[in-house]
mmCIF file of C-alpha atoms in Angstrom:
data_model
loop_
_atom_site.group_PDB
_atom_site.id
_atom_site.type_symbol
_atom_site.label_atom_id
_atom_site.label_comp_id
_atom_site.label_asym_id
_atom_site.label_seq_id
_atom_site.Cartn_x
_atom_site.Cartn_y
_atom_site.Cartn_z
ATOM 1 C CA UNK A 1 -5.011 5.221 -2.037
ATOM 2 C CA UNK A 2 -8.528 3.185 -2.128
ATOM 3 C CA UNK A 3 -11.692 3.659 -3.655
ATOM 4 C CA UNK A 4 -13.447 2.831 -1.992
ATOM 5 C CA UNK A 5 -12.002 2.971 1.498
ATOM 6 C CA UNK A 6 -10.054 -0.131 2.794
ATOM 7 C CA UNK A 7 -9.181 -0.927 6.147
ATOM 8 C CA UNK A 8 -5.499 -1.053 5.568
ATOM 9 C CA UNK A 9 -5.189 2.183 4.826
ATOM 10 C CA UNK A 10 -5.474 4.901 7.377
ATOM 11 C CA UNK A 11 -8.711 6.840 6.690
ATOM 12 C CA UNK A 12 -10.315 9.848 8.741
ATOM 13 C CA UNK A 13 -7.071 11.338 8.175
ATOM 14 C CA UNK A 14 -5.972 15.327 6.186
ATOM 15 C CA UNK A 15 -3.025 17.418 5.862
ATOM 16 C CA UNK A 16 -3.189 21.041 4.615
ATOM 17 C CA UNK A 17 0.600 21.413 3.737
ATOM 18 C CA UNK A 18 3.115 18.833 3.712
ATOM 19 C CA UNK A 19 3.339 16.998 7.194
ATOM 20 C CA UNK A 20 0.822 19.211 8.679
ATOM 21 C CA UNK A 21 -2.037 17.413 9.965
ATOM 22 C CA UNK A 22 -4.937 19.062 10.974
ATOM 23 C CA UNK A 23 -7.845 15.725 11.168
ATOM 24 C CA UNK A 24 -8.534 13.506 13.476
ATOM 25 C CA UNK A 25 -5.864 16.008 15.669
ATOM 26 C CA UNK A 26 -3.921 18.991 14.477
ATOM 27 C CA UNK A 27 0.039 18.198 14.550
ATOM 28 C CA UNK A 28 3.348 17.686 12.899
ATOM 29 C CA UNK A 29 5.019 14.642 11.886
ATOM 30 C CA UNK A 30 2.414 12.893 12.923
ATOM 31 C CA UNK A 31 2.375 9.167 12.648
ATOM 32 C CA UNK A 32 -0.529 6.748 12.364
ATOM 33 C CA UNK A 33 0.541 5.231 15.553
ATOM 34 C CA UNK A 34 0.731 8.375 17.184
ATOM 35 C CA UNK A 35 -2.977 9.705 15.713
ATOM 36 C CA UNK A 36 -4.250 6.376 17.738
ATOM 37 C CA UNK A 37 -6.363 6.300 14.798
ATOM 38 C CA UNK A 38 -6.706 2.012 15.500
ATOM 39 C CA UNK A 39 -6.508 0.248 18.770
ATOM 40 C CA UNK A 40 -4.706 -2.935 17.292
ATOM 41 C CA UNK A 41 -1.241 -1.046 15.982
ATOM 42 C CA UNK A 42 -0.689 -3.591 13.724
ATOM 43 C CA UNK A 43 -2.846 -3.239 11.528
ATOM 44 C CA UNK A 44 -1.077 -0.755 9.381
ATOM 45 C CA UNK A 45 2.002 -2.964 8.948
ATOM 46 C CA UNK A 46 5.312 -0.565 8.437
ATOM 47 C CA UNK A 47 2.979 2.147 7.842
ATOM 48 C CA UNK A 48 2.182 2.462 11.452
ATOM 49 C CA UNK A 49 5.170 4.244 12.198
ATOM 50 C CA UNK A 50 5.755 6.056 8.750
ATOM 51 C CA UNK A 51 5.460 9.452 9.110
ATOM 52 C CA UNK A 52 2.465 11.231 7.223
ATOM 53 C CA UNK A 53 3.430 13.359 4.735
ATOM 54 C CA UNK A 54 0.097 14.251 2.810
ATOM 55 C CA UNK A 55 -3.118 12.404 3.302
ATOM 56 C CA UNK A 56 -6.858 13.252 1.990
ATOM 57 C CA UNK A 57 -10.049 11.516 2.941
ATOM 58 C CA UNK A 58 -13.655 11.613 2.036
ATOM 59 C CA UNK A 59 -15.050 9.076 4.653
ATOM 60 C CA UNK A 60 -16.346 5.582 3.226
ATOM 61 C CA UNK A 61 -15.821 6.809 -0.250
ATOM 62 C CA UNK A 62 -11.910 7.243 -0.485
ATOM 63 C CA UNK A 63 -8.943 7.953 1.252
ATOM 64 C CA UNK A 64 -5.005 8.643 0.323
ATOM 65 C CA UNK A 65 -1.784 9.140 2.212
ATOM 66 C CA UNK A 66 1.681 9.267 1.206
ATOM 67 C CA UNK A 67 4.195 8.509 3.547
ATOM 68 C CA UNK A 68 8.093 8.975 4.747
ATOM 69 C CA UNK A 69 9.060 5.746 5.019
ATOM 70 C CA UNK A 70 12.815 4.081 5.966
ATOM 71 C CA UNK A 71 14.053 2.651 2.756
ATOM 72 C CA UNK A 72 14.016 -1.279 2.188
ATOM 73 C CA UNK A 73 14.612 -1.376 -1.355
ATOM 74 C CA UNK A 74 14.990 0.934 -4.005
ATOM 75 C CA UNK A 75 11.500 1.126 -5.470
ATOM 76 C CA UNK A 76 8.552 -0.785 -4.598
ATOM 77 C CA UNK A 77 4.608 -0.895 -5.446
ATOM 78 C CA UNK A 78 2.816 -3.641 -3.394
ATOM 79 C CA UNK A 79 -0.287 -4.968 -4.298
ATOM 80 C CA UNK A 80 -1.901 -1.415 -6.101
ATOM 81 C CA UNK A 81 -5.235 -2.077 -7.255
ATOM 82 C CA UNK A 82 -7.716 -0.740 -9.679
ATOM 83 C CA UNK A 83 -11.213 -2.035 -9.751
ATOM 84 C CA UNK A 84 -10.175 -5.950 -10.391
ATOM 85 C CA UNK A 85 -6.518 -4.786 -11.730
ATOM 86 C CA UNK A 86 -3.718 -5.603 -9.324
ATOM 87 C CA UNK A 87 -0.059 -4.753 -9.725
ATOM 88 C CA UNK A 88 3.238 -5.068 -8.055
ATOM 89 C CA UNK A 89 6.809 -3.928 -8.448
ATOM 90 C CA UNK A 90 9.906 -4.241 -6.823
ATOM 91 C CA UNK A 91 13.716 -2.983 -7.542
ATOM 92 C CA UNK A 92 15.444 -4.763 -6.686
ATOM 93 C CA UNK A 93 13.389 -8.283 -6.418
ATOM 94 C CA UNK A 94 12.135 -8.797 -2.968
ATOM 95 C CA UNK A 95 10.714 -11.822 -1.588
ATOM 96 C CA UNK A 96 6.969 -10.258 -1.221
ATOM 97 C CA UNK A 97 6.711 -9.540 -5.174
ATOM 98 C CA UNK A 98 6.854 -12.353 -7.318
ATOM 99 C CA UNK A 99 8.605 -12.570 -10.363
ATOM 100 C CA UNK A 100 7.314 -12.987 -13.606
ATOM 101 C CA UNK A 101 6.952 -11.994 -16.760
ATOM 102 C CA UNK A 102 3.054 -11.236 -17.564
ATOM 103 C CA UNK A 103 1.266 -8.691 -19.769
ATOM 104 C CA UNK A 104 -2.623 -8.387 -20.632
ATOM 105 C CA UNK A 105 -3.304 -11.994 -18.706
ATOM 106 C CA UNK A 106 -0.835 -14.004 -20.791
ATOM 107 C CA UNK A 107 2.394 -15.376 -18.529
ATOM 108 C CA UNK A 108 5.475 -16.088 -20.152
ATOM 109 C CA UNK A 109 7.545 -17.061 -16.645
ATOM 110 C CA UNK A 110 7.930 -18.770 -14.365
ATOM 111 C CA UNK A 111 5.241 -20.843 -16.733
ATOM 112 C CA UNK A 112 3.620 -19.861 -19.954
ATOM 113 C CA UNK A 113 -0.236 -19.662 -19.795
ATOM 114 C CA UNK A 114 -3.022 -17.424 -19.949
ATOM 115 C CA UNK A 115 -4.725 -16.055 -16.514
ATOM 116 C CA UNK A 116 -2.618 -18.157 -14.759
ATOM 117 C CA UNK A 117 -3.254 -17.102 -10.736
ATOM 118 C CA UNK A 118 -0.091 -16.407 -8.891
ATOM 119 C CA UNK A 119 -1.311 -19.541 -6.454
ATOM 120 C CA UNK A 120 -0.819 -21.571 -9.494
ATOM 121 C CA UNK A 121 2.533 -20.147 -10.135
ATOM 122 C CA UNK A 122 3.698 -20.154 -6.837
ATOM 123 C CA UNK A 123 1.969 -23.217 -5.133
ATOM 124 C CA UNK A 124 4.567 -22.537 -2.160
ATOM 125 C CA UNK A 125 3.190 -19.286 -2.067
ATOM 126 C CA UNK A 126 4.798 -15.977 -1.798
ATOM 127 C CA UNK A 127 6.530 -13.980 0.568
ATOM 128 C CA UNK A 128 8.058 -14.553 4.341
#
């Protein structure tokens, strides 16, 4: 979901039931990759072949789709954000989501501090 519309998320795009697409082209099972909705397929990541199960979209204002995904892990949230609020989750811990324990700005590990940036807490960075 983003408010407003980001580019990594596939926009111009509505379902009327489950898996029923009827915008940019009617269909089902429909995949971003297979709505050509971007000429550089990449750009969606994993997403690009995911199969679209619901998805809602006012244009430049908002947009939403949930997905049918192969599993990786048993539950993951990747970088969700809320105006300047960002979260992530990951069960079990994966190597994109950092681990620490943080709550209301104030990190207790892998350092204790208070609005300590993940650079700072992870100068080798994060992920692959």
């Amino acid at each position: 979901c983003a408010c407003p519309h980001h580019e990594t998320v596939p926009n111009h795009v509505c379902t009327v039931l489950p898996f029923c697409t009827i915008a940019p082209t009617v269909g089902c099972c429909k995949t971003p990759a297979a709505l050509k909705m971007k000429t550089d397929s990449s750009d969606y990541g994993r997403k690009n072949d995911a199969i679209l199960v619901t998805s809602f979209c006012i244009p430049v204002l908002c947009s939403t789709n949930t997905y049918c995904l192969m599993p990786t892990t048993i539950c993951a949230d990747e970088a969700s954000q809320c105006f300047c609020l960002g979260s992530d989750c990951s069960f079990p811990c994966s190597k994109t989501v950092p681990m620490t324990v943080a709550l209301f700005g104030i990190m207790c590990y892998p350092e204790f501090g208070c609005c300590t940036s993940v650079g700072k807490a992870f100068p080798g960075g994060v992920g692959p």
